[in-house]
Amino acid sequence: MPFSSVHPVEYIRRWQDDYTRFRRDLHAHPELGFEEHRTAQRISERLTALGIEHHTGIGKTGIVAVIRGQATSPHSIGLRADMDALSMQEEGDRAHASTVPGRMHGCGHDGHATMLLACAHYLQETRRFAGTVYLIFQPAEEGRGGGKAMLADGLFERFPAERLFALHNWPGLPVGKVAVHPGPVMAACDRIVIDIEGCGGHGAHPHLTVDPVLVAGHIITAVQSIVARNISPLDHAVVSLCGVQAGNMDAMNVIPRTAHLVGTVRTFLPETRHWIEARLRELVTAIAAGFGAKVKLRYEQVDPATCNDAQQARFAARVAAQLFGEENVIHDLEPSMGAEDFSFMLQKKPGAYLRLGQSNGEGDEQGGRFLHNSRYDFNDAIIPYGAGLLAGLVEAGLPLIEKR
Ligand code: NI
């Protein structure tokens, strides 16, 4: 058992108050993707104080810290945390609430960065592993391409981690539980913009117009047939048109010239993703043509699906069971239709994405709230769990004494 002498969770728990203060300071000063200057500065100051080698400015505001174990070995592990906030207004009256209007750590990335820092602290003090650990503080996870930016900046050429792990706090699970499984965990996320062009005119003389609002209505209804009638019922996919814009609300008798729709597509399998894009193009083009309108579909692939390597997921589950007990490891939590840009890193290296419980049970007003809820808050009680779990992956994955 690798944790017989010191249990990483118990070791890190001694620093609970200090890291709680650190996390709440980040929470009070949220920064959007690629603007995490203060956040990166705070992390860098801590790493410097701990004597940990680190490199800043990777993928604009990202940081990579490097810790070498007691024994040398060619093997290495990368641990990744995100650190950006969201464009949303925090509600509630907690003392460490956001001090920046319209900005909020509504997904707990303040907690993720803090847990990775506490893990670095532990690994630097104990160094009970052989080889190298790369601690990756990633900017701009929330749809701004931070994972991609770090890769484009030579992340794995400069810091060649053999395998990767990351975790996300999960309000749907109680504190002390961990979920990990092989295969897809988070969905691929794409954006769609549909621009319809007709011919405007008087609402009393519709026969002299090509009404783009009517075309939009038909498109809205028809695209729902893609998931219902073109995708296997055993597969999972979502097509949501979330925004409609046409005409002027003060002009009740004017048929506008244009109408616009925006939406999102979520899938797990690459073939499903391509099939939905193809079907969308066919449907949208045919419907517009049928009404004599013109249409343009912009389909932007944002994040691929986050897929866990089978071997690494099983390894992570074993480590979690050693740390927290087998009864606290969930092997079949259903994947989320949300997206995660750790997926870009997992396309390059085998690894796993874990979900860490953060709810104090039913009625938990903060930690149990959904991610991106305006009253959500990261639960500081899980800092030792997350940091200890990441450290445990290193100690078990890069053992000091090779098993025979
Ligand atoms: Ni998140």
Coordinates of C-alpha atoms and ligand atoms in Angstrom, one line a residue:
M1 CA 0.0 0.0 0.0
P2 CA 1.6 3.3 -1.0
F3 CA -0.2 5.4 1.6
S4 CA 0.7 3.4 4.7
S5 CA 3.1 5.9 6.2
V6 CA 1.5 9.2 5.4
H7 CA -2.0 9.7 4.0
P8 CA -1.9 12.6 1.6
V9 CA -5.4 13.7 2.5
E10 CA -4.6 13.8 6.2
Y11 CA -1.3 15.5 5.6
I12 CA -2.9 18.3 3.5
R13 CA -5.8 18.7 5.9
R14 CA -3.3 20.4 8.3
W15 CA -3.2 23.3 5.8
Q16 CA -7.0 23.6 5.5
D17 CA -7.3 27.1 6.8
D18 CA -4.5 28.5 4.8
Y19 CA -5.7 27.1 1.5
T20 CA -9.3 28.0 2.3
R21 CA -8.1 31.7 2.6
F22 CA -6.2 31.3 -0.7
R23 CA -9.3 29.9 -2.5
R24 CA -11.6 32.6 -1.1
D25 CA -9.2 35.3 -2.2
L26 CA -9.3 33.9 -5.8
H27 CA -13.1 33.7 -5.5
A28 CA -13.3 37.4 -4.5
H29 CA -11.2 38.4 -7.5
P30 CA -12.5 36.4 -10.5
E31 CA -10.8 36.8 -13.9
L32 CA -12.0 35.6 -17.3
G33 CA -10.1 33.4 -19.7
F34 CA -6.7 34.7 -20.7
E35 CA -7.1 37.6 -18.3
E36 CA -6.0 35.6 -15.2
H37 CA -3.1 37.9 -14.4
R38 CA -3.8 38.3 -10.7
T39 CA -4.7 34.7 -10.3
A40 CA -1.5 33.5 -12.0
Q41 CA 0.5 36.0 -10.0
R42 CA -0.9 34.7 -6.7
I43 CA -0.1 31.1 -7.7
S44 CA 3.4 32.0 -8.9
E45 CA 4.1 33.8 -5.6
R46 CA 3.1 30.7 -3.7
L47 CA 5.2 28.4 -5.9
T48 CA 8.2 30.7 -5.5
A49 CA 7.7 30.7 -1.7
L50 CA 7.7 26.9 -1.8
G51 CA 10.8 26.8 -3.9
I52 CA 9.1 25.1 -6.8
E53 CA 10.4 25.6 -10.3
H54 CA 7.7 27.0 -12.5
H55 CA 7.2 28.6 -15.9
T56 CA 4.7 31.4 -16.5
G57 CA 3.1 32.8 -19.6
I58 CA 2.4 29.4 -21.3
G59 CA -0.8 29.8 -23.4
K60 CA -0.8 33.5 -22.4
T61 CA -1.6 33.3 -18.6
G62 CA -0.9 29.6 -17.9
I63 CA 1.7 28.2 -15.5
V64 CA 3.5 24.9 -15.5
A65 CA 5.3 23.9 -12.2
V66 CA 7.9 21.0 -12.2
I67 CA 8.6 18.8 -9.2
R68 CA 11.1 16.0 -9.3
G69 CA 10.8 13.0 -7.0
Q70 CA 13.3 11.5 -4.5
A71 CA 14.5 9.0 -7.1
T72 CA 15.2 9.7 -10.8
S73 CA 13.2 7.9 -13.4
P74 CA 12.3 8.6 -17.0
H75 CA 8.6 8.5 -16.1
S76 CA 6.3 11.5 -15.6
I77 CA 2.7 12.5 -14.9
G78 CA 0.9 15.7 -15.7
L79 CA -1.8 17.1 -13.4
R80 CA -4.0 19.9 -14.8
A81 CA -6.3 22.4 -13.2
D82 CA -8.2 25.3 -14.7
M83 CA -8.4 28.8 -13.1
D84 CA -10.7 31.1 -15.0
A85 CA -14.1 32.5 -14.0
L86 CA -17.4 33.2 -15.8
S87 CA -19.2 36.2 -17.2
M88 CA -22.0 36.1 -14.7
Q89 CA -23.3 38.0 -11.7
E90 CA -22.8 36.4 -8.3
E91 CA -25.8 36.4 -6.0
G92 CA -25.9 35.9 -2.2
D93 CA -24.1 37.6 0.6
R94 CA -21.1 35.5 1.4
A95 CA -18.1 37.4 2.8
H96 CA -15.8 36.3 0.0
A97 CA -18.3 37.1 -2.8
S98 CA -17.0 38.4 -6.1
T99 CA -15.7 42.0 -6.0
V100 CA -16.0 42.3 -9.8
P101 CA -19.5 43.1 -11.2
G102 CA -20.5 40.6 -13.9
R103 CA -17.7 38.1 -13.1
M104 CA -18.0 35.0 -10.9
H105 CA -16.2 31.8 -10.1
G106 CA -19.4 29.9 -10.8
C107 CA -17.7 26.6 -11.7
G108 CA -15.2 26.2 -8.9
H109 CA -12.1 26.7 -11.0
D110 CA -10.8 28.8 -8.0
G111 CA -11.0 25.6 -6.0
H112 CA -9.3 23.5 -8.8
A113 CA -6.3 25.8 -8.9
T114 CA -6.1 25.8 -5.1
M115 CA -6.2 22.0 -4.9
L116 CA -3.4 21.7 -7.5
L117 CA -1.4 24.2 -5.5
A118 CA -1.9 22.3 -2.3
C119 CA -0.9 19.1 -4.1
A120 CA 2.3 20.9 -5.3
H121 CA 3.0 21.9 -1.7
Y122 CA 2.6 18.3 -0.5
L123 CA 4.7 16.8 -3.4
Q124 CA 7.5 19.3 -2.8
E125 CA 7.6 18.6 0.9
T126 CA 7.4 14.8 0.6
R127 CA 8.7 14.0 -2.9
R128 CA 7.7 10.3 -2.3
F129 CA 7.9 9.4 -6.0
A130 CA 10.4 8.7 -8.7
G131 CA 10.4 10.8 -11.9
T132 CA 8.8 14.1 -12.7
V133 CA 5.5 15.7 -12.1
Y134 CA 4.2 18.6 -14.3
L135 CA 1.5 20.7 -12.6
I136 CA -0.4 22.5 -15.3
F137 CA -2.4 25.6 -14.3
Q138 CA -4.5 26.2 -17.4
P139 CA -6.2 29.5 -18.4
A140 CA -9.5 30.0 -20.3
E141 CA -11.3 26.7 -19.9
E142 CA -14.7 28.3 -20.3
G143 CA -15.0 28.3 -24.1
R144 CA -12.0 30.5 -24.7
G145 CA -9.6 27.9 -25.9
G146 CA -7.0 27.8 -23.0
G147 CA -6.2 24.1 -23.4
K148 CA -5.6 24.6 -27.1
A149 CA -3.5 27.7 -26.5
M150 CA -1.2 25.8 -24.1
L151 CA -0.7 23.0 -26.6
A152 CA 0.1 25.6 -29.3
D153 CA 2.6 27.1 -27.0
G154 CA 4.5 23.7 -26.9
L155 CA 3.2 22.4 -23.6
F156 CA 4.1 18.8 -24.2
E157 CA 7.3 19.5 -26.1
R158 CA 8.6 21.5 -23.1
F159 CA 6.9 19.4 -20.4
P160 CA 6.6 15.9 -21.8
A161 CA 4.1 14.3 -19.4
E162 CA 3.5 10.6 -20.3
R163 CA -0.1 10.7 -18.9
L164 CA -2.5 13.2 -17.5
F165 CA -5.1 13.6 -14.8
A166 CA -7.5 16.4 -14.0
L167 CA -10.6 16.6 -11.8
H168 CA -13.7 18.7 -11.5
N169 CA -15.8 19.4 -8.4
W170 CA -19.2 17.8 -8.7
P171 CA -22.2 19.2 -6.8
G172 CA -24.3 16.1 -7.6
L173 CA -22.0 13.9 -5.5
P174 CA -21.5 14.1 -1.7
V175 CA -18.1 15.1 -0.2
G176 CA -15.7 12.2 -0.1
K177 CA -17.0 10.5 -3.3
V178 CA -15.1 10.2 -6.5
A179 CA -16.4 9.2 -9.9
V180 CA -14.3 7.9 -12.8
H181 CA -14.8 5.5 -15.6
P182 CA -13.3 4.6 -19.0
G183 CA -14.7 6.2 -22.2
P184 CA -16.6 9.5 -22.6
V185 CA -17.1 11.7 -19.6
M186 CA -18.0 15.0 -21.1
A187 CA -19.6 15.8 -24.4
A188 CA -18.2 17.5 -27.5
C189 CA -19.5 21.0 -27.8
D190 CA -20.2 22.9 -31.1
R191 CA -21.8 26.2 -31.9
I192 CA -24.2 26.9 -34.7
V193 CA -25.3 30.2 -36.2
I194 CA -28.0 30.2 -38.9
D195 CA -28.6 33.4 -40.9
I196 CA -31.8 33.4 -43.0
E197 CA -32.3 36.0 -45.7
G198 CA -35.8 36.6 -47.2
C199 CA -37.4 39.7 -48.6
G200 CA -39.1 42.1 -46.2
G201 CA -42.4 44.0 -46.6
H202 CA -45.8 44.9 -45.2
G203 CA -47.4 42.4 -42.8
A204 CA -50.7 43.0 -44.6
H205 CA -49.2 41.9 -48.0
P206 CA -47.2 38.7 -47.1
H207 CA -47.5 37.4 -50.7
L208 CA -45.1 40.1 -51.8
T209 CA -42.4 39.0 -49.3
V210 CA -40.3 36.0 -48.5
D211 CA -40.9 35.8 -44.7
P212 CA -37.7 34.8 -42.9
V213 CA -39.6 34.4 -39.6
L214 CA -41.7 31.6 -41.0
V215 CA -38.5 29.9 -42.4
A216 CA -36.9 30.2 -38.9
G217 CA -40.0 28.6 -37.4
H218 CA -39.8 25.6 -39.7
I219 CA -36.1 25.3 -39.1
I220 CA -36.5 25.3 -35.3
T221 CA -39.1 22.5 -35.5
A222 CA -37.2 20.5 -38.1
V223 CA -33.8 20.3 -36.4
Q224 CA -35.4 18.5 -33.5
S225 CA -36.0 15.6 -35.8
I226 CA -32.2 15.1 -36.2
V227 CA -31.7 13.6 -32.7
A228 CA -35.2 12.0 -32.7
R229 CA -34.9 10.4 -36.1
N230 CA -31.3 10.3 -37.4
I231 CA -29.4 9.3 -34.2
S232 CA -29.5 5.8 -32.7
P233 CA -31.7 5.8 -29.5
L234 CA -28.7 4.1 -27.8
D235 CA -26.4 7.0 -28.6
H236 CA -26.6 10.5 -26.9
A237 CA -26.9 13.9 -28.6
V238 CA -28.4 17.3 -28.1
V239 CA -29.3 20.0 -30.6
S240 CA -30.6 23.1 -28.9
L241 CA -31.5 26.4 -30.6
C242 CA -31.1 28.8 -27.8
G243 CA -31.5 32.2 -29.4
V244 CA -33.8 33.7 -32.1
Q245 CA -33.6 37.2 -33.4
A246 CA -35.8 38.7 -36.1
G247 CA -37.7 41.9 -36.7
N248 CA -38.5 44.8 -34.5
M249 CA -40.8 44.4 -31.5
D250 CA -42.2 47.9 -32.2
A251 CA -43.0 47.2 -35.8
M252 CA -45.9 44.8 -35.6
N253 CA -46.8 45.1 -39.3
V254 CA -43.3 44.8 -40.8
I255 CA -42.0 41.5 -42.1
P256 CA -38.2 41.7 -41.7
R257 CA -35.6 40.8 -44.3
T258 CA -33.5 38.6 -42.1
A259 CA -33.8 36.2 -39.1
H260 CA -31.0 34.6 -37.1
L261 CA -30.8 31.5 -34.9
V262 CA -28.0 30.4 -32.6
G263 CA -27.5 27.2 -30.7
T264 CA -25.3 24.4 -29.5
V265 CA -24.8 20.7 -30.4
R266 CA -23.5 18.1 -27.9
T267 CA -22.3 14.7 -28.9
F268 CA -20.0 11.9 -27.6
L269 CA -19.0 10.1 -30.8
P270 CA -17.0 11.8 -33.6
E271 CA -19.2 10.1 -36.3
T272 CA -22.4 11.4 -34.6
R273 CA -20.9 14.9 -34.5
H274 CA -20.2 14.8 -38.2
W275 CA -23.5 13.3 -39.0
I276 CA -25.4 16.0 -37.1
E277 CA -23.5 18.7 -38.9
A278 CA -24.2 17.1 -42.3
R279 CA -27.9 16.7 -41.5
L280 CA -28.2 20.3 -40.2
R281 CA -26.8 21.6 -43.5
E282 CA -29.1 19.5 -45.6
L283 CA -32.2 20.4 -43.5
V284 CA -31.5 24.1 -43.2
T285 CA -30.6 24.4 -46.9
A286 CA -33.6 22.5 -48.1
I287 CA -36.1 24.3 -45.9
A288 CA -34.9 27.7 -46.9
A289 CA -34.9 26.7 -50.6
G290 CA -38.5 25.4 -50.2
F291 CA -39.6 28.9 -49.0
G292 CA -37.5 30.8 -51.5
A293 CA -35.1 32.2 -48.9
K294 CA -31.3 32.1 -48.7
V295 CA -29.6 30.6 -45.7
K296 CA -26.1 30.4 -44.3
L297 CA -25.1 27.9 -41.6
R298 CA -21.9 28.4 -39.6
Y299 CA -20.9 25.3 -37.7
E300 CA -18.0 25.8 -35.3
Q301 CA -16.4 22.8 -33.5
V302 CA -15.4 24.1 -30.0
D303 CA -14.4 21.2 -27.8
P304 CA -14.1 17.5 -28.7
A305 CA -15.6 15.0 -26.3
T306 CA -13.6 14.2 -23.1
C307 CA -12.7 10.5 -23.3
N308 CA -10.9 8.7 -20.5
D309 CA -8.3 6.1 -21.5
A310 CA -9.5 2.8 -20.2
Q311 CA -6.2 1.8 -18.4
Q312 CA -5.7 5.3 -16.9
A313 CA -9.3 5.4 -15.7
R314 CA -9.0 2.0 -14.0
F315 CA -5.7 3.1 -12.4
A316 CA -7.3 6.3 -11.1
A317 CA -10.2 4.3 -9.7
R318 CA -7.8 2.0 -7.8
V319 CA -5.9 5.0 -6.3
A320 CA -9.2 6.6 -5.3
A321 CA -10.3 3.3 -3.6
Q322 CA -7.0 3.1 -1.7
L323 CA -7.4 6.7 -0.5
F324 CA -11.2 7.0 0.1
G325 CA -12.3 3.3 0.3
E326 CA -13.9 1.3 -2.5
E327 CA -17.4 2.2 -1.3
N328 CA -16.7 5.9 -2.2
V329 CA -15.7 5.3 -5.8
I330 CA -18.4 5.5 -8.4
H331 CA -17.6 3.6 -11.6
D332 CA -20.8 4.3 -13.5
L333 CA -21.8 8.0 -13.0
E334 CA -23.4 9.0 -16.3
P335 CA -21.4 11.2 -18.6
S336 CA -22.3 14.9 -18.6
M337 CA -23.6 16.7 -21.8
G338 CA -21.4 19.7 -20.6
A339 CA -18.0 20.1 -22.3
E340 CA -14.5 20.4 -21.0
D341 CA -11.4 21.6 -22.9
F342 CA -9.1 19.1 -21.0
S343 CA -10.3 17.0 -24.0
F344 CA -7.7 18.6 -26.2
M345 CA -4.9 17.4 -23.9
L346 CA -6.5 13.9 -23.7
Q347 CA -6.3 13.8 -27.5
K348 CA -2.5 14.0 -27.2
K349 CA -1.8 11.9 -24.1
P350 CA -3.6 9.0 -22.3
G351 CA -5.2 10.1 -19.0
A352 CA -8.4 10.4 -17.1
Y353 CA -10.8 13.1 -15.9
L354 CA -12.3 12.6 -12.4
R355 CA -15.3 14.1 -10.7
L356 CA -15.0 14.8 -7.0
G357 CA -18.1 15.1 -4.8
Q358 CA -18.6 18.5 -3.1
S359 CA -22.2 18.4 -1.7
N360 CA -22.8 18.3 2.0
G361 CA -26.0 16.4 1.3
E362 CA -29.6 17.3 0.7
G363 CA -30.5 21.0 1.2
D364 CA -26.8 22.1 0.8
E365 CA -27.4 25.7 -0.3
Q366 CA -24.0 26.3 -1.8
G367 CA -21.9 23.2 -2.5
G368 CA -25.0 21.3 -3.8
R369 CA -26.0 24.0 -6.3
F370 CA -25.4 23.3 -10.0
L371 CA -22.3 24.6 -11.6
H372 CA -22.8 28.0 -13.2
N373 CA -25.6 28.8 -10.8
S374 CA -25.4 32.4 -9.5
R375 CA -25.4 31.2 -5.9
Y376 CA -23.0 28.3 -6.4
D377 CA -19.8 28.2 -4.3
F378 CA -16.8 25.8 -4.3
N379 CA -16.8 23.7 -1.0
D380 CA -13.5 24.4 0.7
A381 CA -13.9 21.1 2.7
I382 CA -12.9 19.2 -0.4
I383 CA -9.5 20.9 -0.8
P384 CA -7.6 18.1 1.0
Y385 CA -9.6 15.4 -0.9
G386 CA -8.8 16.8 -4.3
A387 CA -5.2 17.7 -3.6
G388 CA -4.7 14.4 -1.8
L389 CA -6.2 12.5 -4.7
L390 CA -3.9 14.2 -7.3
A391 CA -0.9 13.5 -5.0
G392 CA -2.0 9.9 -4.6
L393 CA -2.1 9.5 -8.4
V394 CA 1.5 10.6 -8.5
E395 CA 2.7 8.4 -5.6
A396 CA 1.0 5.3 -7.0
G397 CA 1.8 6.1 -10.7
L398 CA 5.5 7.0 -10.1
P399 CA 6.4 4.6 -7.2
L400 CA 9.7 4.9 -5.4
I401 CA 10.2 1.2 -5.4
E402 CA 9.2 -0.7 -8.5
K403 CA 6.8 -3.6 -7.8
R404 CA 8.1 -7.0 -8.8
Ligands
NI1 NI -15.8 24.0 -14.9

